[in-house]
Amino acid sequence: MKFKLILTSMLFASLAFGAAWEQSTSVQNIKAVVSSDKALIVGSNPVMITLNQQNMPLDNAGVEVKAFMPAMPGMPAMESKGKAVAQGHGVYKTSVNLDTGGTWQFHIFVTTKEGKKYRLKTSLSL
Ligand SMILES: [Cu+2]
C-alpha cells in the first residue's frame, strides 16, 4: 500500500517535471541531474543539466559538455562538444549531437565562480 503510494507520487513527480528521461551523477559535493523532455534521438538533443553544490543550486558556473564514443570496429571515434547556457536556479541548457545509436560517454565540465573545476561523468544510451 505504502509502496504503491510512493510509486504513484514518483509517477506524478516525473509527469509534473515533464522529463522523458533523467539521470544523476555526482563528484565531491557537486550533483548533476541530466534530463530531457524528449527521448534521445540520432541528431540534436536538447539536454537540461541541474547542478547542486551541497544541496544548494549552483549558479554562475561555466558549464561545458562532451559526448563521445571511442572508435569501434567499423566505426570511427565520435565526439560532440558544447557550452550550456544558465537558466537560473542551478539549471543549464545545452544540446548534444549524437550521430549514431548506442552508448555515449557524457562528461560535464563545471567551473564555479570561484574557479574550482569539476568533471562529472555519466552516459547516454539510445
Ligand atoms: Cu560507436
PDB file of C-alpha atoms and ligand atoms in Angstrom:
ATOM      1  CA  MET A   1       0.000   0.000   0.000  1.00  0.00           C
ATOM      2  CA  LYS A   2       2.698   2.429   1.046  1.00  0.00           C
ATOM      3  CA  PHE A   3       4.891   1.240  -1.837  1.00  0.00           C
ATOM      4  CA  LYS A   4       2.046   1.867  -4.299  1.00  0.00           C
ATOM      5  CA  LEU A   5       1.664   5.393  -2.930  1.00  0.00           C
ATOM      6  CA  ILE A   6       5.388   6.070  -3.382  1.00  0.00           C
ATOM      7  CA  LEU A   7       5.262   4.768  -6.967  1.00  0.00           C
ATOM      8  CA  THR A   8       2.233   6.920  -7.704  1.00  0.00           C
ATOM      9  CA  SER A   9       3.890  10.036  -6.307  1.00  0.00           C
ATOM     10  CA  MET A  10       7.061   9.280  -8.285  1.00  0.00           C
ATOM     11  CA  LEU A  11       4.967   8.990 -11.442  1.00  0.00           C
ATOM     12  CA  PHE A  12       3.242  12.288 -10.695  1.00  0.00           C
ATOM     13  CA  ALA A  13       6.559  13.965  -9.936  1.00  0.00           C
ATOM     14  CA  SER A  14       8.008  12.872 -13.265  1.00  0.00           C
ATOM     15  CA  LEU A  15       4.866  13.881 -15.136  1.00  0.00           C
ATOM     16  CA  ALA A  16       4.875  17.292 -13.464  1.00  0.00           C
ATOM     17  CA  PHE A  17       8.543  17.690 -14.308  1.00  0.00           C
ATOM     18  CA  GLY A  18       7.846  16.613 -17.878  1.00  0.00           C
ATOM     19  CA  ALA A  19      11.112  14.751 -18.347  1.00  0.00           C
ATOM     20  CA  ALA A  20      11.234  11.866 -20.821  1.00  0.00           C
ATOM     21  CA  TRP A  21      14.396  10.657 -19.089  1.00  0.00           C
ATOM     22  CA  GLU A  22      16.549  11.743 -16.215  1.00  0.00           C
ATOM     23  CA  GLN A  23      19.731  10.534 -14.582  1.00  0.00           C
ATOM     24  CA  SER A  24      22.099  11.830 -11.972  1.00  0.00           C
ATOM     25  CA  THR A  25      25.790  11.848 -11.310  1.00  0.00           C
ATOM     26  CA  SER A  26      27.996  13.462  -8.707  1.00  0.00           C
ATOM     27  CA  VAL A  27      31.571  14.270  -7.839  1.00  0.00           C
ATOM     28  CA  GLN A  28      32.757  15.598  -4.474  1.00  0.00           C
ATOM     29  CA  ASN A  29      29.987  17.954  -3.294  1.00  0.00           C
ATOM     30  CA  ILE A  30      28.543  18.610  -6.760  1.00  0.00           C
ATOM     31  CA  LYS A  31      25.481  16.783  -8.012  1.00  0.00           C
ATOM     32  CA  ALA A  32      24.129  16.962 -11.557  1.00  0.00           C
ATOM     33  CA  VAL A  33      20.726  15.829 -12.767  1.00  0.00           C
ATOM     34  CA  VAL A  34      20.760  15.382 -16.542  1.00  0.00           C
ATOM     35  CA  SER A  35      17.389  15.249 -18.242  1.00  0.00           C
ATOM     36  CA  SER A  36      15.389  15.988 -21.347  1.00  0.00           C
ATOM     37  CA  ASP A  37      11.712  16.420 -22.083  1.00  0.00           C
ATOM     38  CA  LYS A  38      12.299  14.422 -25.290  1.00  0.00           C
ATOM     39  CA  ALA A  39      13.563  10.890 -25.801  1.00  0.00           C
ATOM     40  CA  LEU A  40      17.110  10.759 -27.160  1.00  0.00           C
ATOM     41  CA  ILE A  41      17.367  10.541 -30.953  1.00  0.00           C
ATOM     42  CA  VAL A  42      20.127  10.331 -33.556  1.00  0.00           C
ATOM     43  CA  GLY A  43      20.724  14.030 -34.225  1.00  0.00           C
ATOM     44  CA  SER A  44      20.462  17.076 -31.994  1.00  0.00           C
ATOM     45  CA  ASN A  45      19.061  16.566 -28.489  1.00  0.00           C
ATOM     46  CA  PRO A  46      18.074  19.273 -26.019  1.00  0.00           C
ATOM     47  CA  VAL A  47      19.564  18.466 -22.615  1.00  0.00           C
ATOM     48  CA  MET A  48      18.992  20.148 -19.281  1.00  0.00           C
ATOM     49  CA  ILE A  49      21.574  19.962 -16.506  1.00  0.00           C
ATOM     50  CA  THR A  50      20.606  20.884 -12.966  1.00  0.00           C
ATOM     51  CA  LEU A  51      23.588  21.486 -10.690  1.00  0.00           C
ATOM     52  CA  ASN A  52      23.603  21.475  -6.915  1.00  0.00           C
ATOM     53  CA  GLN A  53      26.513  22.090  -4.585  1.00  0.00           C
ATOM     54  CA  GLN A  54      25.928  20.951  -1.012  1.00  0.00           C
ATOM     55  CA  ASN A  55      22.216  20.738  -1.854  1.00  0.00           C
ATOM     56  CA  MET A  56      22.077  24.384  -2.999  1.00  0.00           C
ATOM     57  CA  PRO A  57      21.504  25.352  -6.657  1.00  0.00           C
ATOM     58  CA  LEU A  58      24.881  26.075  -8.259  1.00  0.00           C
ATOM     59  CA  ASP A  59      24.576  29.295 -10.250  1.00  0.00           C
ATOM     60  CA  ASN A  60      27.155  31.447 -12.050  1.00  0.00           C
ATOM     61  CA  ALA A  61      29.165  28.433 -13.130  1.00  0.00           C
ATOM     62  CA  GLY A  62      30.703  27.793 -16.535  1.00  0.00           C
ATOM     63  CA  VAL A  63      29.294  24.539 -17.862  1.00  0.00           C
ATOM     64  CA  GLU A  64      30.505  22.611 -20.900  1.00  0.00           C
ATOM     65  CA  VAL A  65      29.546  19.156 -22.056  1.00  0.00           C
ATOM     66  CA  LYS A  66      31.184  16.487 -24.151  1.00  0.00           C
ATOM     67  CA  ALA A  67      29.525  13.376 -25.543  1.00  0.00           C
ATOM     68  CA  PHE A  68      31.886  10.859 -27.046  1.00  0.00           C
ATOM     69  CA  MET A  69      32.154   7.285 -28.237  1.00  0.00           C
ATOM     70  CA  PRO A  70      35.523   5.596 -28.678  1.00  0.00           C
ATOM     71  CA  ALA A  71      36.418   4.007 -32.017  1.00  0.00           C
ATOM     72  CA  MET A  72      34.774   0.647 -32.574  1.00  0.00           C
ATOM     73  CA  PRO A  73      35.198  -1.974 -35.305  1.00  0.00           C
ATOM     74  CA  GLY A  74      33.749  -0.356 -38.423  1.00  0.00           C
ATOM     75  CA  MET A  75      33.035   2.951 -36.663  1.00  0.00           C
ATOM     76  CA  PRO A  76      35.406   5.874 -36.062  1.00  0.00           C
ATOM     77  CA  ALA A  77      35.558   7.711 -32.732  1.00  0.00           C
ATOM     78  CA  MET A  78      32.814  10.323 -32.420  1.00  0.00           C
ATOM     79  CA  GLU A  79      32.583  13.429 -30.310  1.00  0.00           C
ATOM     80  CA  SER A  80      30.212  16.318 -29.710  1.00  0.00           C
ATOM     81  CA  LYS A  81      31.024  19.326 -27.507  1.00  0.00           C
ATOM     82  CA  GLY A  82      29.028  22.315 -26.420  1.00  0.00           C
ATOM     83  CA  LYS A  83      28.517  25.036 -23.861  1.00  0.00           C
ATOM     84  CA  ALA A  84      25.487  25.099 -21.613  1.00  0.00           C
ATOM     85  CA  VAL A  85      23.557  28.313 -21.007  1.00  0.00           C
ATOM     86  CA  ALA A  86      22.489  29.267 -17.473  1.00  0.00           C
ATOM     87  CA  GLN A  87      18.734  29.463 -16.860  1.00  0.00           C
ATOM     88  CA  GLY A  88      18.900  30.287 -13.127  1.00  0.00           C
ATOM     89  CA  HIS A  89      18.189  28.078 -10.087  1.00  0.00           C
ATOM     90  CA  GLY A  90      21.149  25.858 -10.985  1.00  0.00           C
ATOM     91  CA  VAL A  91      19.677  24.920 -14.369  1.00  0.00           C
ATOM     92  CA  TYR A  92      21.796  24.956 -17.538  1.00  0.00           C
ATOM     93  CA  LYS A  93      20.577  24.133 -21.037  1.00  0.00           C
ATOM     94  CA  THR A  94      22.516  22.728 -23.928  1.00  0.00           C
ATOM     95  CA  SER A  95      22.075  20.470 -26.914  1.00  0.00           C
ATOM     96  CA  VAL A  96      24.027  17.363 -27.733  1.00  0.00           C
ATOM     97  CA  ASN A  97      24.570  15.973 -31.195  1.00  0.00           C
ATOM     98  CA  LEU A  98      24.550  12.177 -31.247  1.00  0.00           C
ATOM     99  CA  ASP A  99      25.456  10.837 -34.680  1.00  0.00           C
ATOM    100  CA  THR A 100      24.618   7.201 -34.015  1.00  0.00           C
ATOM    101  CA  GLY A 101      22.695   4.951 -31.668  1.00  0.00           C
ATOM    102  CA  GLY A 102      24.465   3.152 -28.844  1.00  0.00           C
ATOM    103  CA  THR A 103      26.017   4.287 -25.594  1.00  0.00           C
ATOM    104  CA  TRP A 104      27.780   7.638 -25.441  1.00  0.00           C
ATOM    105  CA  GLN A 105      30.005   8.717 -22.595  1.00  0.00           C
ATOM    106  CA  PHE A 106      28.806  12.089 -21.326  1.00  0.00           C
ATOM    107  CA  HIS A 107      31.058  14.420 -19.341  1.00  0.00           C
ATOM    108  CA  ILE A 108      30.034  17.685 -17.750  1.00  0.00           C
ATOM    109  CA  PHE A 109      32.800  20.214 -17.070  1.00  0.00           C
ATOM    110  CA  VAL A 110      31.882  22.684 -14.359  1.00  0.00           C
ATOM    111  CA  THR A 111      33.901  25.758 -13.395  1.00  0.00           C
ATOM    112  CA  THR A 112      32.470  27.524 -10.351  1.00  0.00           C
ATOM    113  CA  LYS A 113      32.634  31.295  -9.996  1.00  0.00           C
ATOM    114  CA  GLU A 114      35.497  30.711  -7.514  1.00  0.00           C
ATOM    115  CA  GLY A 115      37.381  28.987 -10.341  1.00  0.00           C
ATOM    116  CA  LYS A 116      37.121  25.437  -8.995  1.00  0.00           C
ATOM    117  CA  LYS A 117      36.849  22.800 -11.710  1.00  0.00           C
ATOM    118  CA  TYR A 118      34.858  19.592 -11.594  1.00  0.00           C
ATOM    119  CA  ARG A 119      34.153  16.865 -14.104  1.00  0.00           C
ATOM    120  CA  LEU A 120      31.009  14.782 -13.770  1.00  0.00           C
ATOM    121  CA  LYS A 121      30.599  11.600 -15.757  1.00  0.00           C
ATOM    122  CA  THR A 122      27.595   9.678 -16.925  1.00  0.00           C
ATOM    123  CA  SER A 123      26.457   8.057 -20.161  1.00  0.00           C
ATOM    124  CA  LEU A 124      23.626   8.445 -22.639  1.00  0.00           C
ATOM    125  CA  SER A 125      22.061   5.467 -24.402  1.00  0.00           C
ATOM    126  CA  LEU A 126      19.827   5.465 -27.445  1.00  0.00           C
TER     127      LEU A 126
HETATM  128 CU    CU B   1      30.279   3.613 -31.938  1.00  0.00          CU
END
